XYZ file of C-alpha atoms in Angstrom:
513
model
C -30.338 -121.406 139.651
C -27.659 -123.429 137.898
C -23.944 -123.178 137.244
C -22.215 -123.743 133.911
C -18.599 -124.089 132.812
C -16.775 -124.742 129.554
C -13.036 -125.293 129.089
C -10.814 -125.443 126.019
C -7.422 -126.690 127.164
C -4.116 -127.978 125.853
C -4.352 -131.099 127.992
C -7.020 -133.146 129.804
C -9.767 -130.906 131.209
C -11.664 -133.448 133.345
C -10.072 -132.404 136.645
C -10.455 -128.682 135.870
C -14.136 -129.182 135.037
C -14.674 -131.121 138.267
C -12.924 -128.443 140.325
C -14.905 -125.678 138.620
C -18.195 -127.421 139.398
C -17.226 -127.708 143.073
C -16.651 -123.940 143.051
C -20.137 -123.513 141.560
C -21.835 -126.112 143.770
C -23.733 -123.413 145.669
C -25.667 -122.661 142.473
C -27.256 -126.104 142.341
C -27.115 -129.301 144.358
C -29.774 -131.346 142.582
C -27.629 -132.811 139.792
C -24.241 -132.519 138.112
C -22.788 -133.463 134.756
C -19.643 -133.282 132.613
C -19.097 -134.081 128.953
C -15.700 -134.103 127.222
C -14.545 -134.667 123.669
C -11.571 -136.542 122.235
C -10.978 -137.703 118.659
C -14.513 -136.607 117.714
C -16.040 -138.834 120.392
C -18.056 -137.687 123.391
C -17.690 -138.897 126.964
C -20.532 -138.010 129.344
C -21.338 -138.531 132.991
C -24.365 -136.983 134.707
C -26.562 -137.925 137.639
C -28.605 -136.524 140.507
C -26.571 -135.459 143.511
C -23.646 -133.324 144.603
C -20.507 -133.092 142.484
C -18.519 -135.203 144.925
C -21.140 -137.959 144.779
C -21.735 -138.001 141.024
C -18.106 -138.339 139.931
C -16.081 -141.275 141.196
C -12.574 -142.202 140.062
C -13.836 -144.589 137.392
C -16.009 -141.866 135.904
C -13.210 -139.301 135.828
C -10.881 -141.700 134.031
C -13.415 -142.007 131.212
C -13.831 -138.253 130.787
C -10.934 -137.840 128.371
C -10.214 -134.942 126.066
C -8.944 -131.372 125.946
C -12.355 -129.717 125.673
C -15.493 -130.115 127.745
C -18.454 -128.499 129.486
C -20.078 -129.028 132.884
C -23.226 -128.156 134.800
C -24.668 -128.138 138.316
C -28.435 -127.969 138.581
C -31.449 -127.566 140.742
C -34.893 -127.923 139.201
C -36.506 -124.716 137.953
C -38.292 -125.805 134.797
C -39.004 -129.514 134.570
C -38.515 -132.007 137.379
C -35.790 -133.443 139.608
C -35.366 -136.556 137.463
C -31.818 -137.518 136.523
C -33.088 -137.650 132.932
C -33.061 -133.849 133.112
C -29.530 -133.583 134.464
C -27.290 -131.640 132.095
C -25.446 -131.411 129.732
C -27.976 -132.520 127.108
C -26.860 -134.176 123.863
C -28.201 -134.345 120.323
C -26.352 -136.291 117.641
C -27.374 -134.265 114.592
C -25.845 -132.145 113.302
C -22.200 -132.657 114.283
C -23.021 -133.882 117.785
C -23.888 -130.976 120.069
C -23.931 -130.941 123.876
C -25.329 -128.035 125.880
C -25.675 -126.763 129.445
C -27.827 -123.797 130.414
C -28.495 -121.510 133.359
C -31.743 -119.544 133.311
C -35.261 -120.052 132.030
C -36.859 -119.740 128.602
C -40.194 -118.024 129.040
C -41.485 -119.260 125.675
C -40.176 -122.820 125.987
C -43.594 -124.449 125.582
C -44.355 -122.598 122.345
C -40.901 -123.397 120.961
C -41.246 -127.076 121.891
C -44.497 -127.230 119.928
C -42.953 -125.580 116.881
C -39.903 -127.848 117.071
C -42.206 -130.850 116.844
C -44.623 -129.529 114.229
C -42.288 -127.579 111.970
C -38.755 -128.800 112.635
C -39.756 -132.432 113.320
C -37.644 -132.641 116.452
C -38.676 -134.700 119.465
C -38.288 -133.255 122.980
C -37.982 -136.051 125.522
C -38.122 -134.107 128.811
C -39.822 -131.076 130.334
C -36.532 -129.187 130.477
C -36.254 -125.888 128.633
C -32.544 -126.640 128.220
C -33.379 -129.519 125.890
C -35.612 -127.141 123.950
C -32.759 -124.643 123.664
C -30.356 -127.370 122.492
C -32.734 -128.451 119.738
C -33.249 -124.879 118.576
C -29.470 -124.492 118.285
C -29.164 -127.870 116.537
C -31.898 -126.970 114.063
C -30.264 -123.643 113.179
C -26.888 -125.361 112.807
C -28.516 -127.976 110.561
C -29.864 -125.244 108.289
C -26.323 -124.019 107.629
C -25.811 -127.193 105.601
C -22.014 -127.240 105.871
C -19.956 -130.251 106.831
C -17.226 -127.978 108.194
C -18.798 -124.790 109.621
C -16.627 -121.726 110.203
C -16.974 -119.465 113.259
C -19.043 -117.024 111.194
C -21.470 -119.849 110.369
C -21.811 -120.751 114.038
C -22.426 -117.130 114.996
C -25.056 -116.909 112.258
C -26.851 -119.908 113.768
C -26.681 -118.381 117.251
C -28.178 -115.164 115.877
C -31.141 -117.212 114.657
C -31.404 -118.806 118.102
C -31.596 -115.358 119.693
C -34.481 -114.518 117.387
C -36.497 -117.547 118.546
C -35.979 -117.734 122.298
C -37.068 -115.395 125.107
C -36.199 -115.111 128.770
C -32.890 -115.297 130.615
C -30.055 -117.630 129.709
C -26.333 -118.188 129.950
C -25.313 -121.079 127.730
C -22.227 -123.203 127.152
C -22.218 -125.752 124.350
C -19.723 -128.034 122.644
C -19.859 -128.789 118.931
C -18.073 -132.092 118.496
C -14.873 -131.719 116.546
C -15.201 -127.944 116.292
C -15.076 -126.283 119.686
C -16.729 -124.591 122.668
C -19.558 -122.080 122.230
C -21.001 -119.722 124.859
C -23.619 -116.975 124.710
C -25.672 -114.765 127.030
C -29.194 -113.341 126.884
C -29.666 -109.810 125.440
C -30.450 -108.317 128.862
C -27.524 -109.995 130.613
C -29.866 -111.291 133.314
C -27.874 -114.446 133.942
C -24.105 -114.105 134.535
C -21.356 -115.447 132.257
C -17.652 -114.628 132.345
C -14.536 -115.930 130.614
C -10.814 -115.981 131.196
C -7.539 -117.351 129.908
C -4.269 -118.767 131.122
C -0.954 -119.639 129.529
C -0.467 -123.382 129.044
C 2.855 -125.163 129.484
C 3.306 -125.384 125.696
C 2.999 -121.608 125.385
C -0.535 -121.471 124.021
C -3.649 -120.085 125.699
C -6.327 -122.125 127.434
C -9.801 -120.660 127.935
C -12.561 -121.099 130.489
C -16.091 -119.688 130.536
C -18.260 -120.013 133.655
C -21.155 -118.593 135.647
C -18.908 -116.981 138.256
C -15.378 -115.621 138.375
C -14.390 -117.855 141.308
C -14.436 -120.902 139.031
C -11.835 -119.223 136.825
C -9.533 -117.769 139.464
C -9.460 -121.001 141.480
C -8.060 -122.778 138.405
C -5.443 -120.125 137.762
C -7.227 -118.395 134.900
C -7.038 -114.625 134.660
C -10.332 -112.891 134.013
C -10.682 -111.367 130.552
C -14.187 -109.950 130.905
C -17.867 -110.780 131.236
C -19.638 -112.031 128.137
C -21.688 -109.099 126.881
C -25.481 -109.287 126.623
C -26.344 -110.684 123.182
C -22.752 -111.760 122.556
C -21.390 -115.194 121.652
C -17.845 -116.486 122.002
C -16.365 -119.525 120.260
C -13.083 -121.345 120.916
C -12.099 -123.731 118.133
C -10.078 -126.944 118.290
C -6.862 -124.944 117.905
C -7.819 -122.851 120.946
C -8.387 -119.732 118.881
C -10.945 -117.372 120.416
C -13.638 -115.655 118.341
C -16.295 -113.218 119.605
C -19.333 -111.747 117.906
C -22.223 -109.488 118.933
C -25.014 -111.660 117.541
C -27.892 -109.400 118.491
C -28.143 -105.846 119.742
C -28.250 -105.839 123.517
C -31.340 -104.553 125.297
C -31.166 -102.635 128.558
C -28.305 -104.209 130.513
C -30.141 -105.511 133.582
C -28.392 -108.304 135.529
C -30.410 -110.145 138.168
C -30.004 -108.288 141.454
C -30.805 -111.437 143.438
C -27.423 -112.835 142.357
C -25.801 -110.207 144.569
C -28.292 -110.681 147.397
C -28.149 -114.442 147.662
C -26.933 -116.746 144.916
C -23.403 -115.702 144.057
C -20.403 -116.493 146.216
C -19.162 -113.414 148.092
C -15.711 -113.741 146.479
C -17.188 -113.517 142.970
C -17.074 -110.474 140.722
C -20.034 -110.159 138.344
C -20.162 -107.522 135.632
C -17.291 -105.768 137.434
C -19.266 -105.605 140.680
C -17.782 -107.234 143.769
C -20.451 -109.360 145.435
C -18.665 -108.983 148.768
C -18.601 -105.184 148.624
C -22.206 -105.068 147.440
C -23.271 -107.065 150.505
C -21.215 -104.819 152.766
C -23.073 -101.816 151.388
C -26.385 -103.631 151.927
C -25.464 -103.818 155.601
C -24.614 -100.112 155.654
C -27.897 -98.995 154.096
C -29.926 -101.337 156.286
C -28.222 -99.945 159.383
C -29.156 -96.433 158.306
C -32.782 -97.478 157.934
C -32.771 -99.039 161.403
C -31.417 -95.823 162.890
C -34.006 -93.836 160.964
C -37.025 -95.951 161.926
C -36.041 -97.437 165.290
C -33.901 -94.541 166.504
C -30.592 -94.435 168.353
C -32.230 -96.306 171.225
C -32.914 -99.414 169.106
C -32.224 -101.690 172.097
C -30.197 -104.162 170.012
C -27.582 -105.942 172.131
C -26.097 -108.204 169.479
C -26.315 -108.811 165.723
C -26.334 -112.441 164.621
C -26.361 -113.592 160.976
C -28.299 -116.573 159.703
C -25.536 -118.508 157.902
C -24.113 -118.147 155.381
C -25.066 -115.535 152.808
C -26.092 -112.798 155.241
C -22.815 -112.811 157.154
C -21.149 -109.981 155.204
C -24.129 -107.632 155.453
C -24.690 -108.472 159.132
C -21.075 -107.728 160.031
C -21.172 -104.301 158.402
C -24.598 -103.557 159.885
C -23.306 -104.290 163.385
C -20.310 -102.026 162.852
C -22.525 -99.180 161.640
C -24.822 -99.564 164.656
C -21.930 -99.860 167.063
C -23.149 -103.143 168.581
C -21.571 -106.552 168.945
C -21.480 -109.013 166.061
C -21.570 -112.670 167.043
C -21.871 -116.054 165.337
C -24.867 -117.397 167.218
C -25.809 -120.233 164.859
C -23.550 -123.104 163.937
C -24.195 -124.715 160.567
C -23.988 -128.383 159.752
C -21.998 -128.271 156.508
C -23.326 -131.599 155.334
C -26.966 -130.582 154.934
C -28.169 -129.123 151.596
C -29.116 -125.441 151.399
C -32.730 -125.105 152.495
C -33.748 -122.640 149.780
C -33.053 -125.008 146.912
C -34.472 -128.211 148.369
C -37.378 -129.411 146.225
C -40.521 -129.673 148.324
C -41.799 -127.573 151.211
C -42.128 -130.469 153.660
C -38.460 -131.367 153.247
C -37.574 -127.698 153.680
C -39.374 -127.439 157.010
C -37.871 -130.666 158.276
C -34.297 -129.648 157.603
C -33.986 -126.428 159.652
C -32.989 -127.831 163.029
C -30.847 -130.475 161.359
C -28.990 -127.689 159.633
C -28.581 -125.047 162.351
C -27.954 -125.135 166.065
C -27.921 -122.139 168.409
C -25.108 -121.148 170.774
C -27.035 -120.291 173.998
C -24.226 -118.077 175.330
C -24.869 -115.534 172.549
C -28.635 -115.370 173.121
C -29.293 -115.587 176.847
C -31.072 -112.494 178.195
C -30.219 -110.429 175.106
C -32.159 -108.435 172.541
C -30.981 -110.160 169.388
C -31.149 -108.852 165.831
C -31.151 -111.759 163.391
C -30.048 -110.818 159.862
C -30.902 -112.840 156.775
C -30.229 -112.111 153.113
C -33.939 -112.218 152.265
C -37.296 -113.619 153.310
C -38.854 -115.609 150.482
C -41.340 -118.186 151.694
C -40.715 -117.431 155.352
C -40.722 -121.163 156.008
C -37.574 -121.238 158.095
C -37.880 -117.842 159.799
C -40.423 -118.854 162.414
C -38.428 -121.878 163.502
C -35.131 -119.960 163.603
C -36.743 -117.239 165.705
C -38.108 -119.924 168.028
C -34.623 -121.447 168.250
C -33.335 -118.046 169.369
C -36.033 -117.841 172.039
C -35.312 -121.400 173.175
C -31.657 -120.383 173.524
C -32.672 -117.656 175.975
C -33.136 -114.501 173.878
C -35.148 -111.762 175.608
C -36.388 -110.249 172.337
C -35.818 -111.376 168.784
C -35.692 -108.742 166.053
C -35.376 -109.693 162.397
C -33.780 -107.783 159.488
C -33.782 -108.667 155.794
C -30.920 -107.366 153.635
C -33.347 -107.445 150.679
C -36.787 -105.883 150.194
C -39.946 -108.013 150.557
C -40.121 -110.680 147.823
C -43.631 -110.204 146.472
C -43.561 -111.532 142.921
C -42.638 -114.827 141.254
C -39.381 -115.144 139.374
C -39.536 -116.324 135.763
C -35.837 -116.124 134.905
C -34.432 -119.211 136.581
C -34.926 -118.848 140.353
C -37.021 -121.471 142.114
C -39.689 -119.256 143.669
C -42.432 -119.248 141.043
C -45.660 -119.571 142.999
C -46.899 -116.204 144.236
C -49.036 -117.893 146.876
C -45.843 -119.279 148.473
C -44.245 -115.849 148.955
C -44.931 -114.657 152.493
C -44.707 -110.937 151.608
C -47.169 -111.270 148.738
C -50.490 -110.009 150.052
C -49.147 -109.327 153.546
C -47.952 -106.096 155.118
C -44.647 -105.926 156.999
C -46.580 -106.061 160.280
C -48.472 -109.158 159.138
C -45.238 -110.843 158.093
C -43.755 -109.998 161.483
C -46.655 -111.680 163.222
C -46.489 -114.752 161.001
C -42.772 -115.354 161.593
C -43.051 -114.483 165.288
C -40.501 -111.668 165.500
C -40.702 -108.833 168.018
C -39.591 -106.389 165.325
C -39.083 -106.721 161.568
C -37.387 -104.498 159.020
C -36.721 -104.870 155.288
C -34.212 -103.151 153.020
C -35.702 -100.527 150.685
C -35.436 -101.373 146.975
C -33.797 -98.061 146.083
C -31.207 -98.624 148.803
C -30.528 -102.150 147.517
C -30.010 -100.895 143.964
C -27.689 -98.152 145.238
C -25.750 -100.665 147.338
C -25.116 -102.963 144.388
C -24.423 -100.295 141.762
C -22.262 -98.026 143.938
C -18.981 -98.766 142.155
C -16.863 -96.959 139.582
C -15.778 -100.191 137.909
C -19.104 -101.257 136.383
C -21.351 -99.700 133.778
C -24.417 -101.480 135.172
C -26.973 -98.991 136.462
C -30.175 -101.031 136.154
C -31.087 -104.467 137.438
C -33.756 -107.085 137.061
C -35.687 -106.532 140.296
C -38.833 -108.375 139.211
C -39.155 -110.399 142.420
C -39.390 -107.115 144.320
C -41.259 -104.789 141.951
C -43.052 -107.136 139.518
C -41.481 -105.485 136.465
C -40.494 -108.198 133.999
C -37.990 -106.903 131.485
C -37.907 -109.871 129.093
C -40.207 -112.512 127.693
C -43.518 -110.643 127.413
C -44.714 -111.766 130.848
C -48.373 -111.145 131.656
C -50.874 -112.265 134.289
C -51.923 -115.315 132.251
C -48.318 -116.476 132.071
C -47.834 -116.004 135.814
C -51.036 -117.889 136.646
C -50.063 -120.786 134.412
C -46.568 -120.823 135.909
C -47.929 -120.887 139.448
C -50.162 -123.825 138.636
C -47.383 -125.720 136.884
C -44.508 -125.089 139.237
C -45.926 -124.928 142.751
C -44.331 -127.191 145.326
C -47.354 -129.463 145.407
C -47.236 -129.858 141.633
C -43.557 -130.735 141.779
C -44.097 -133.294 144.529
C -47.021 -134.837 142.685
C -45.044 -135.123 139.495
C -41.990 -136.435 141.297
C -44.100 -139.299 142.594
C -44.541 -140.702 139.102
C -41.221 -139.660 137.587
C -39.574 -143.050 137.275
C -38.758 -143.333 133.582
C -35.053 -142.901 132.784
C -34.338 -142.000 136.398
C -30.903 -143.629 136.297
C -27.315 -142.392 136.017
C -26.222 -141.439 132.516
C -22.822 -142.539 131.251
C -21.996 -142.098 127.579
C -18.588 -143.229 126.381
C -17.144 -142.835 122.910
C -20.320 -141.773 121.079
C -19.661 -140.655 117.531
C -21.791 -137.793 116.183
C -23.763 -137.969 112.973
C -21.850 -136.499 110.043
C -23.636 -134.271 107.553
């Protein structure tokens, strides 16, 4: 998962872009990048690492201009090389930079056609570079030195006709403005807002999550609609256009389970309230299957995402809620660390148990989901080492049985612990005394139970194997597993040395048609 942001301001946007990326840091900790524009020149900084490590004072001083885009990344398609940090840049036509969250399911076929038919070279394995070149090619075909918003929307319509999968995109066309668009199913989130500048005009921001906007003082206008594009020109005039008819509106339900910040609102659904309702429905299932005499003494969340659901679950059960694990804030999130061996190594560095909350108690540990199950066994053992009498385990999400193809780093089916294993077998593998999962219907009800959103369906492909976009079949999934397993990533990372350096681009002039 990645985070994107674009800002059209009335003054320098470098600090606002930096602050927005820190608010989106949870969406990707592998790399970060910002590009700005001033006097038709581009200023770019991108590198592997956290936002705070990539941008030093000297870099921020060079990021001049009133418009810009930013990106935080972890590797989904491609590798962890800094050469694949975003935004990407192409000089012709106009000079276009682009940042992307999601995954193009037909990226390989498009890359081949770009080379054979459009004569465009793709230098990395990133589908974002493919997407940028598709956009550049369609903009080139317009053949105008000074494109109007309608011309840009026409090019985006052509892009929609060529690409498949899930995507939320921000781009900057040098000298013209900021462009953003969202996939026809609305799988990946994108929202925009505005605020009044000191000179009386409006400034605009578009981002992956609402928290990036509200933290900067922008008021939310609305979510970008599926199949819609928005464009803010150099005069900060906003234009919107429905480029392609939207398909079934099906946002990714895993955003609400895990990825999004709890204080975000996505498609008019509060992530915090959705997670509270997940706790309620899970509590009802525990009472139904384990009975009133469930023997749970205390409910303890596994930090951080499961905290909201665990708190509500404890209240519904009428048992104590306690913070039994302390988190080291300076260790990267385990789920998005590239490489299984690193993931295993980090658990005890990242969490430590508070023995007082475990000793001689029947403990119910609550996590947002169980994906690979890599950390569960060790966390359960930590609870036992801290003195727990029995360790029960509850997942606020259903069993993850299928690979994700829309931008979440869990592609290999063989790495998913619930794939091919029953609940009892999973319980034995992770070493819990009891194990319970949320039902999918209950999860959908928990997320959609609001009067403020029109969303009634979700992409639940990791739970039910139903892929709503991209023409996914068994051959595609097998090829994806082979290409993107952890071992394949580690093997490739061992030889990825070309262009693995920071990227700073200052004052680059685009090619003029």
